[in-house]
PDB file of C-alpha atoms in Angstrom:
ATOM      1  CA  MET A   1      88.523  15.092 -76.760  1.00  0.00           C
ATOM      2  CA  SER A   2      85.288  16.881 -75.915  1.00  0.00           C
ATOM      3  CA  SER A   3      83.122  18.668 -78.461  1.00  0.00           C
ATOM      4  CA  CYS A   4      80.364  21.255 -78.503  1.00  0.00           C
ATOM      5  CA  VAL A   5      78.920  19.968 -81.797  1.00  0.00           C
ATOM      6  CA  SER A   6      75.132  19.586 -81.721  1.00  0.00           C
ATOM      7  CA  LEU A   7      74.327  15.984 -82.633  1.00  0.00           C
ATOM      8  CA  ILE A   8      71.796  15.470 -85.421  1.00  0.00           C
ATOM      9  CA  PRO A   9      71.139  11.817 -86.394  1.00  0.00           C
ATOM     10  CA  LEU A  10      71.133  11.133 -90.132  1.00  0.00           C
ATOM     11  CA  LYS A  11      67.719  12.030 -91.509  1.00  0.00           C
ATOM     12  CA  GLN A  12      65.921   9.344 -93.505  1.00  0.00           C
ATOM     13  CA  GLU A  13      65.389  11.814 -96.343  1.00  0.00           C
ATOM     14  CA  PHE A  14      69.101  11.311 -97.054  1.00  0.00           C
ATOM     15  CA  TYR A  15      68.173   8.011 -98.684  1.00  0.00           C
ATOM     16  CA  ASN A  16      66.584   9.542-101.742  1.00  0.00           C
ATOM     17  CA  ASN A  17      67.609   9.764-105.379  1.00  0.00           C
ATOM     18  CA  LYS A  18      69.995  12.666-104.773  1.00  0.00           C
ATOM     19  CA  LYS A  19      73.742  12.302-105.251  1.00  0.00           C
ATOM     20  CA  VAL A  20      76.060  12.916-102.300  1.00  0.00           C
ATOM     21  CA  GLY A  21      79.693  13.929-102.580  1.00  0.00           C
ATOM     22  CA  ILE A  22      81.844  12.568 -99.741  1.00  0.00           C
ATOM     23  CA  ILE A  23      84.866  14.545 -98.626  1.00  0.00           C
ATOM     24  CA  LEU A  24      86.880  12.298 -96.286  1.00  0.00           C
ATOM     25  CA  GLN A  25      89.884  14.052 -94.747  1.00  0.00           C
ATOM     26  CA  VAL A  26      92.302  12.337 -92.364  1.00  0.00           C
ATOM     27  CA  ASP A  27      94.766  14.469 -90.401  1.00  0.00           C
ATOM     28  CA  SER A  28      98.339  13.381 -89.717  1.00  0.00           C
ATOM     29  CA  ILE A  29      98.794  11.075 -86.741  1.00  0.00           C
ATOM     30  CA  GLY A  30      99.027  12.862 -83.406  1.00  0.00           C
ATOM     31  CA  MET A  31      98.670  12.792 -79.638  1.00  0.00           C
ATOM     32  CA  ALA A  32      95.552  13.902 -77.738  1.00  0.00           C
ATOM     33  CA  LYS A  33      95.005  14.443 -74.024  1.00  0.00           C
ATOM     34  CA  ALA A  34      92.198  13.522 -71.649  1.00  0.00           C
ATOM     35  CA  GLY A  35      91.610  14.009 -67.931  1.00  0.00           C
ATOM     36  CA  GLY A  36      92.000  16.863 -65.483  1.00  0.00           C
ATOM     37  CA  GLN A  37      94.829  19.288 -66.166  1.00  0.00           C
ATOM     38  CA  GLY A  38      95.420  22.923 -65.378  1.00  0.00           C
ATOM     39  CA  LEU A  39      97.224  25.281 -67.744  1.00  0.00           C
ATOM     40  CA  LEU A  40     100.552  24.709 -66.004  1.00  0.00           C
ATOM     41  CA  ASP A  41     100.076  20.947 -66.131  1.00  0.00           C
ATOM     42  CA  MET A  42      99.387  21.160 -69.865  1.00  0.00           C
ATOM     43  CA  ALA A  43     102.480  23.288 -70.420  1.00  0.00           C
ATOM     44  CA  LEU A  44     104.644  20.785 -68.536  1.00  0.00           C
ATOM     45  CA  THR A  45     103.307  17.741 -70.430  1.00  0.00           C
ATOM     46  CA  PRO A  46     103.577  18.678 -74.130  1.00  0.00           C
ATOM     47  CA  GLY A  47     103.970  15.062 -75.245  1.00  0.00           C
ATOM     48  CA  ASN A  48     107.051  15.679 -77.399  1.00  0.00           C
ATOM     49  CA  ARG A  49     108.451  12.235 -76.569  1.00  0.00           C
ATOM     50  CA  PHE A  50     105.594  10.627 -78.492  1.00  0.00           C
ATOM     51  CA  THR A  51     106.209  12.541 -81.738  1.00  0.00           C
ATOM     52  CA  GLU A  52     108.913  10.364 -83.296  1.00  0.00           C
ATOM     53  CA  PRO A  53     107.348   6.992 -82.312  1.00  0.00           C
ATOM     54  CA  LEU A  54     104.016   8.113 -83.796  1.00  0.00           C
ATOM     55  CA  LYS A  55     105.667   9.242 -87.018  1.00  0.00           C
ATOM     56  CA  LYS A  56     107.442   5.900 -87.206  1.00  0.00           C
ATOM     57  CA  VAL A  57     104.239   3.854 -86.995  1.00  0.00           C
ATOM     58  CA  GLU A  58     102.114   6.204 -89.147  1.00  0.00           C
ATOM     59  CA  PRO A  59     102.961   4.445 -92.474  1.00  0.00           C
ATOM     60  CA  LYS A  60     101.562   1.204 -91.038  1.00  0.00           C
ATOM     61  CA  PHE A  61      97.998   2.568 -91.063  1.00  0.00           C
ATOM     62  CA  ASN A  62      95.580   3.199 -93.894  1.00  0.00           C
ATOM     63  CA  VAL A  63      92.851   5.060 -92.067  1.00  0.00           C
ATOM     64  CA  LYS A  64      91.323   6.695 -95.116  1.00  0.00           C
ATOM     65  CA  GLU A  65      90.987   3.477 -97.105  1.00  0.00           C
ATOM     66  CA  THR A  66      89.581   1.573 -94.098  1.00  0.00           C
ATOM     67  CA  LEU A  67      86.832   4.134 -93.501  1.00  0.00           C
ATOM     68  CA  LYS A  68      86.240   4.671 -97.224  1.00  0.00           C
ATOM     69  CA  ALA A  69      85.636   0.934 -97.709  1.00  0.00           C
ATOM     70  CA  GLU A  70      83.125   0.872 -94.833  1.00  0.00           C
ATOM     71  CA  ILE A  71      81.218   3.922 -96.102  1.00  0.00           C
ATOM     72  CA  THR A  72      81.164   2.493 -99.636  1.00  0.00           C
ATOM     73  CA  SER A  73      79.716  -0.781 -98.370  1.00  0.00           C
ATOM     74  CA  ILE A  74      77.001   0.986 -96.355  1.00  0.00           C
ATOM     75  CA  LEU A  75      75.859   3.328 -99.125  1.00  0.00           C
ATOM     76  CA  LYS A  76      75.798   0.572-101.739  1.00  0.00           C
ATOM     77  CA  GLU A  77      73.600  -1.499 -99.426  1.00  0.00           C
ATOM     78  CA  LYS A  78      71.259   1.510 -99.129  1.00  0.00           C
ATOM     79  CA  ASN A  79      71.295   2.137-102.918  1.00  0.00           C
ATOM     80  CA  LYS A  80      72.490   5.686-102.312  1.00  0.00           C
ATOM     81  CA  ASP A  81      74.133   7.499-105.241  1.00  0.00           C
ATOM     82  CA  PHE A  82      77.527   8.773-104.083  1.00  0.00           C
ATOM     83  CA  VAL A  83      80.993   9.824-105.178  1.00  0.00           C
ATOM     84  CA  PHE A  84      84.158  10.409-103.172  1.00  0.00           C
ATOM     85  CA  ILE A  85      85.682  13.849-103.692  1.00  0.00           C
ATOM     86  CA  GLU A  86      89.473  13.810-103.465  1.00  0.00           C
ATOM     87  CA  GLN A  87      90.083  17.549-103.149  1.00  0.00           C
ATOM     88  CA  ARG A  88      90.715  18.837 -99.625  1.00  0.00           C
ATOM     89  CA  LEU A  89      88.291  21.271 -98.068  1.00  0.00           C
ATOM     90  CA  ASP A  90      89.647  24.212 -96.083  1.00  0.00           C
ATOM     91  CA  TYR A  91      86.795  24.042 -93.595  1.00  0.00           C
ATOM     92  CA  LYS A  92      88.235  26.556 -91.139  1.00  0.00           C
ATOM     93  CA  ASN A  93      88.388  29.329 -93.746  1.00  0.00           C
ATOM     94  CA  MET A  94      85.074  28.653 -95.477  1.00  0.00           C
ATOM     95  CA  ILE A  95      82.535  31.484 -95.652  1.00  0.00           C
ATOM     96  CA  GLN A  96      80.194  31.689 -92.678  1.00  0.00           C
ATOM     97  CA  PHE A  97      76.538  30.912 -93.439  1.00  0.00           C
ATOM     98  CA  ASN A  98      73.885  33.439 -92.462  1.00  0.00           C
ATOM     99  CA  LYS A  99      71.075  31.336 -91.069  1.00  0.00           C
ATOM    100  CA  PRO A 100      67.582  32.284 -92.331  1.00  0.00           C
ATOM    101  CA  ASN A 101      64.590  32.571 -90.036  1.00  0.00           C
ATOM    102  CA  SER A 102      63.623  28.909 -90.014  1.00  0.00           C
ATOM    103  CA  ASP A 103      63.184  25.933 -87.681  1.00  0.00           C
ATOM    104  CA  LYS A 104      65.694  23.958 -89.741  1.00  0.00           C
ATOM    105  CA  LYS A 105      69.232  23.327 -88.569  1.00  0.00           C
ATOM    106  CA  TYR A 106      71.958  24.702 -90.833  1.00  0.00           C
ATOM    107  CA  SER A 107      75.692  24.299 -91.195  1.00  0.00           C
ATOM    108  CA  LYS A 108      77.716  27.185 -89.816  1.00  0.00           C
ATOM    109  CA  LYS A 109      79.749  27.111 -93.043  1.00  0.00           C
ATOM    110  CA  ASP A 110      78.346  27.839 -96.505  1.00  0.00           C
ATOM    111  CA  PHE A 111      78.638  24.698 -98.644  1.00  0.00           C
ATOM    112  CA  ARG A 112      76.233  25.766-101.408  1.00  0.00           C
ATOM    113  CA  ASP A 113      78.862  26.639-104.035  1.00  0.00           C
ATOM    114  CA  LEU A 114      79.930  22.979-104.046  1.00  0.00           C
ATOM    115  CA  LYS A 115      76.661  21.998-105.756  1.00  0.00           C
ATOM    116  CA  ALA A 116      77.772  23.316-109.145  1.00  0.00           C
ATOM    117  CA  ALA A 117      81.492  22.823-108.553  1.00  0.00           C
ATOM    118  CA  LEU A 118      81.186  19.116-107.731  1.00  0.00           C
ATOM    119  CA  ASN A 119      77.926  18.306-109.548  1.00  0.00           C
ATOM    120  CA  VAL A 120      76.314  16.820-106.444  1.00  0.00           C
ATOM    121  CA  ASP A 121      73.129  17.541-104.479  1.00  0.00           C
ATOM    122  CA  GLU A 122      74.514  16.907-100.994  1.00  0.00           C
ATOM    123  CA  VAL A 123      77.905  16.886 -99.310  1.00  0.00           C
ATOM    124  CA  MET A 124      79.083  14.669 -96.489  1.00  0.00           C
ATOM    125  CA  TYR A 125      82.189  16.193 -94.921  1.00  0.00           C
ATOM    126  CA  ILE A 126      84.155  13.858 -92.635  1.00  0.00           C
ATOM    127  CA  ASN A 127      87.243  14.918 -90.704  1.00  0.00           C
ATOM    128  CA  VAL A 128      89.277  12.307 -88.854  1.00  0.00           C
ATOM    129  CA  LYS A 129      91.984  12.666 -86.220  1.00  0.00           C
ATOM    130  CA  TYR A 130      93.777   9.628 -84.818  1.00  0.00           C
ATOM    131  CA  GLY A 131      96.779   8.464 -82.833  1.00  0.00           C
ATOM    132  CA  LEU A 132      97.614   8.175 -79.138  1.00  0.00           C
ATOM    133  CA  LEU A 133      95.315   9.328 -76.332  1.00  0.00           C
ATOM    134  CA  VAL A 134      97.088  10.024 -73.037  1.00  0.00           C
ATOM    135  CA  SER A 135      94.965  10.392 -69.905  1.00  0.00           C
ATOM    136  CA  TYR A 136      96.338  12.636 -67.160  1.00  0.00           C
ATOM    137  CA  TYR A 137      95.673  13.542 -63.566  1.00  0.00           C
ATOM    138  CA  GLY A 138      97.632  16.761 -63.241  1.00  0.00           C
ATOM    139  CA  LEU A 139     101.166  15.833 -64.291  1.00  0.00           C
ATOM    140  CA  ILE A 140     100.620  12.105 -63.805  1.00  0.00           C
ATOM    141  CA  GLU A 141     100.063   9.918 -66.855  1.00  0.00           C
ATOM    142  CA  LEU A 142      97.272   7.442 -66.084  1.00  0.00           C
ATOM    143  CA  GLU A 143      96.583   5.573 -69.332  1.00  0.00           C
ATOM    144  CA  LYS A 144      97.639   5.455 -72.956  1.00  0.00           C
ATOM    145  CA  ASP A 145      95.168   4.247 -75.585  1.00  0.00           C
ATOM    146  CA  GLY A 146      94.778   4.278 -79.318  1.00  0.00           C
ATOM    147  CA  TYR A 147      92.088   6.748 -80.395  1.00  0.00           C
ATOM    148  CA  VAL A 148      90.129   8.031 -83.368  1.00  0.00           C
ATOM    149  CA  ASN A 149      87.978  11.171 -83.416  1.00  0.00           C
ATOM    150  CA  VAL A 150      85.441  11.600 -86.226  1.00  0.00           C
ATOM    151  CA  VAL A 151      83.481  14.775 -87.017  1.00  0.00           C
ATOM    152  CA  THR A 152      80.840  14.654 -89.749  1.00  0.00           C
ATOM    153  CA  GLU A 153      78.427  17.056 -91.413  1.00  0.00           C
ATOM    154  CA  THR A 154      75.968  16.109 -94.134  1.00  0.00           C
ATOM    155  CA  VAL A 155      74.536  19.126 -95.922  1.00  0.00           C
ATOM    156  CA  ASP A 156      71.689  19.616 -98.393  1.00  0.00           C
ATOM    157  CA  LEU A 157      73.252  21.971-100.939  1.00  0.00           C
ATOM    158  CA  SER A 158      69.921  23.417-102.040  1.00  0.00           C
ATOM    159  CA  ASP A 159      69.652  25.453 -98.831  1.00  0.00           C
ATOM    160  CA  ASN A 160      72.686  24.508 -96.675  1.00  0.00           C
ATOM    161  CA  SER A 161      70.485  22.682 -94.151  1.00  0.00           C
ATOM    162  CA  LEU A 162      71.924  19.848 -92.093  1.00  0.00           C
ATOM    163  CA  LEU A 163      70.879  16.274 -92.810  1.00  0.00           C
ATOM    164  CA  GLN A 164      73.270  15.034 -90.146  1.00  0.00           C
ATOM    165  CA  GLN A 165      75.892  16.289 -87.710  1.00  0.00           C
ATOM    166  CA  ASP A 166      77.974  14.090 -85.465  1.00  0.00           C
ATOM    167  CA  ASN A 167      81.160  13.867 -83.428  1.00  0.00           C
ATOM    168  CA  PHE A 168      82.314  10.600 -81.879  1.00  0.00           C
ATOM    169  CA  GLN A 169      85.470   9.014 -80.516  1.00  0.00           C
ATOM    170  CA  THR A 170      86.653   5.431 -80.356  1.00  0.00           C
ATOM    171  CA  VAL A 171      89.488   4.080 -78.221  1.00  0.00           C
ATOM    172  CA  ALA A 172      91.360   0.806 -77.879  1.00  0.00           C
ATOM    173  CA  LYS A 173      93.323  -0.199 -74.798  1.00  0.00           C
ATOM    174  CA  MET A 174      97.076  -0.589 -74.926  1.00  0.00           C
ATOM    175  CA  ASP A 175      98.196  -4.172 -74.320  1.00  0.00           C
ATOM    176  CA  GLY A 176     101.377  -3.617 -72.354  1.00  0.00           C
ATOM    177  CA  ASN A 177     103.911  -0.798 -72.382  1.00  0.00           C
ATOM    178  CA  TRP A 178     103.514   1.524 -75.382  1.00  0.00           C
ATOM    179  CA  LYS A 179     107.267   1.465 -76.075  1.00  0.00           C
ATOM    180  CA  LYS A 180     107.566  -2.317 -76.056  1.00  0.00           C
ATOM    181  CA  GLY A 181     107.327  -4.726 -78.946  1.00  0.00           C
ATOM    182  CA  GLU A 182     109.053  -4.794 -82.310  1.00  0.00           C
ATOM    183  CA  ASP A 183     108.763  -1.334 -83.914  1.00  0.00           C
ATOM    184  CA  TYR A 184     106.324  -0.186 -81.198  1.00  0.00           C
ATOM    185  CA  GLU A 185     104.025  -3.146 -81.770  1.00  0.00           C
ATOM    186  CA  ASN A 186     101.843  -2.381 -78.737  1.00  0.00           C
ATOM    187  CA  LEU A 187     101.358   1.210 -79.870  1.00  0.00           C
ATOM    188  CA  ARG A 188     100.492   0.097 -83.404  1.00  0.00           C
ATOM    189  CA  ASN A 189      97.989  -2.491 -82.244  1.00  0.00           C
ATOM    190  CA  ALA A 190      96.164  -0.037 -79.974  1.00  0.00           C
ATOM    191  CA  ILE A 191      95.822   2.578 -82.711  1.00  0.00           C
ATOM    192  CA  GLN A 192      94.717  -0.034 -85.262  1.00  0.00           C
ATOM    193  CA  GLY A 193      92.111  -1.259 -82.787  1.00  0.00           C
ATOM    194  CA  ALA A 194      90.703   2.252 -82.486  1.00  0.00           C
ATOM    195  CA  ILE A 195      90.594   2.565 -86.284  1.00  0.00           C
ATOM    196  CA  ASN A 196      88.682  -0.716 -86.555  1.00  0.00           C
ATOM    197  CA  ASN A 197      86.283   0.456 -83.838  1.00  0.00           C
ATOM    198  CA  ALA A 198      85.715   3.705 -85.740  1.00  0.00           C
ATOM    199  CA  ALA A 199      84.731   1.780 -88.871  1.00  0.00           C
ATOM    200  CA  THR A 200      82.215  -0.213 -86.812  1.00  0.00           C
ATOM    201  CA  ALA A 201      80.862   2.954 -85.178  1.00  0.00           C
ATOM    202  CA  ILE A 202      80.305   4.607 -88.557  1.00  0.00           C
ATOM    203  CA  ARG A 203      78.011   1.755 -89.571  1.00  0.00           C
ATOM    204  CA  THR A 204      75.769   2.398 -86.546  1.00  0.00           C
ATOM    205  CA  ARG A 205      75.234   5.987 -87.705  1.00  0.00           C
ATOM    206  CA  PHE A 206      73.797   5.171 -91.151  1.00  0.00           C
TER     207      PHE A 206
END
């Protein structure tokens, strides 16, 4: 759950007359770990028993639409010209960007080709992971919570400089045993709580 991303608050110059393309990608539901574990501990606690329950509750969530609605509301309030881009971005395999000699901060990936391809001036790339967060002490499970992890980059396509870079997590406590309740109701409620918290957290970043 930790990240080495350098945090850059959204620059006010973002609220100009330029058009931003928003690429919002949500990964399949999954399990994440927190707490102190050695390599052997990690190998002995793969979390396979959570796979089927998570897949069962996954259709109950609409993470993308929840976050999309919040972002739409924010940008309309700010009179920012924007469009959501539905194509997926293969971020991992994008071309590396060779940083020029400058005091500006730049994305490590080269987004500039998207300017002509998408007919936008800026790109906001948002990647979301969500599901169950299990906290461990060695082999011992301490807590289970719903969680959402959001990574964002906002890039000026004229020079690939960063207008914003962020990584944050939200959690929601499990009310009771994760296996209890009709169709894993406790598990569903915790994950939905984390999703709702993520939507609220996004608003604080704009």
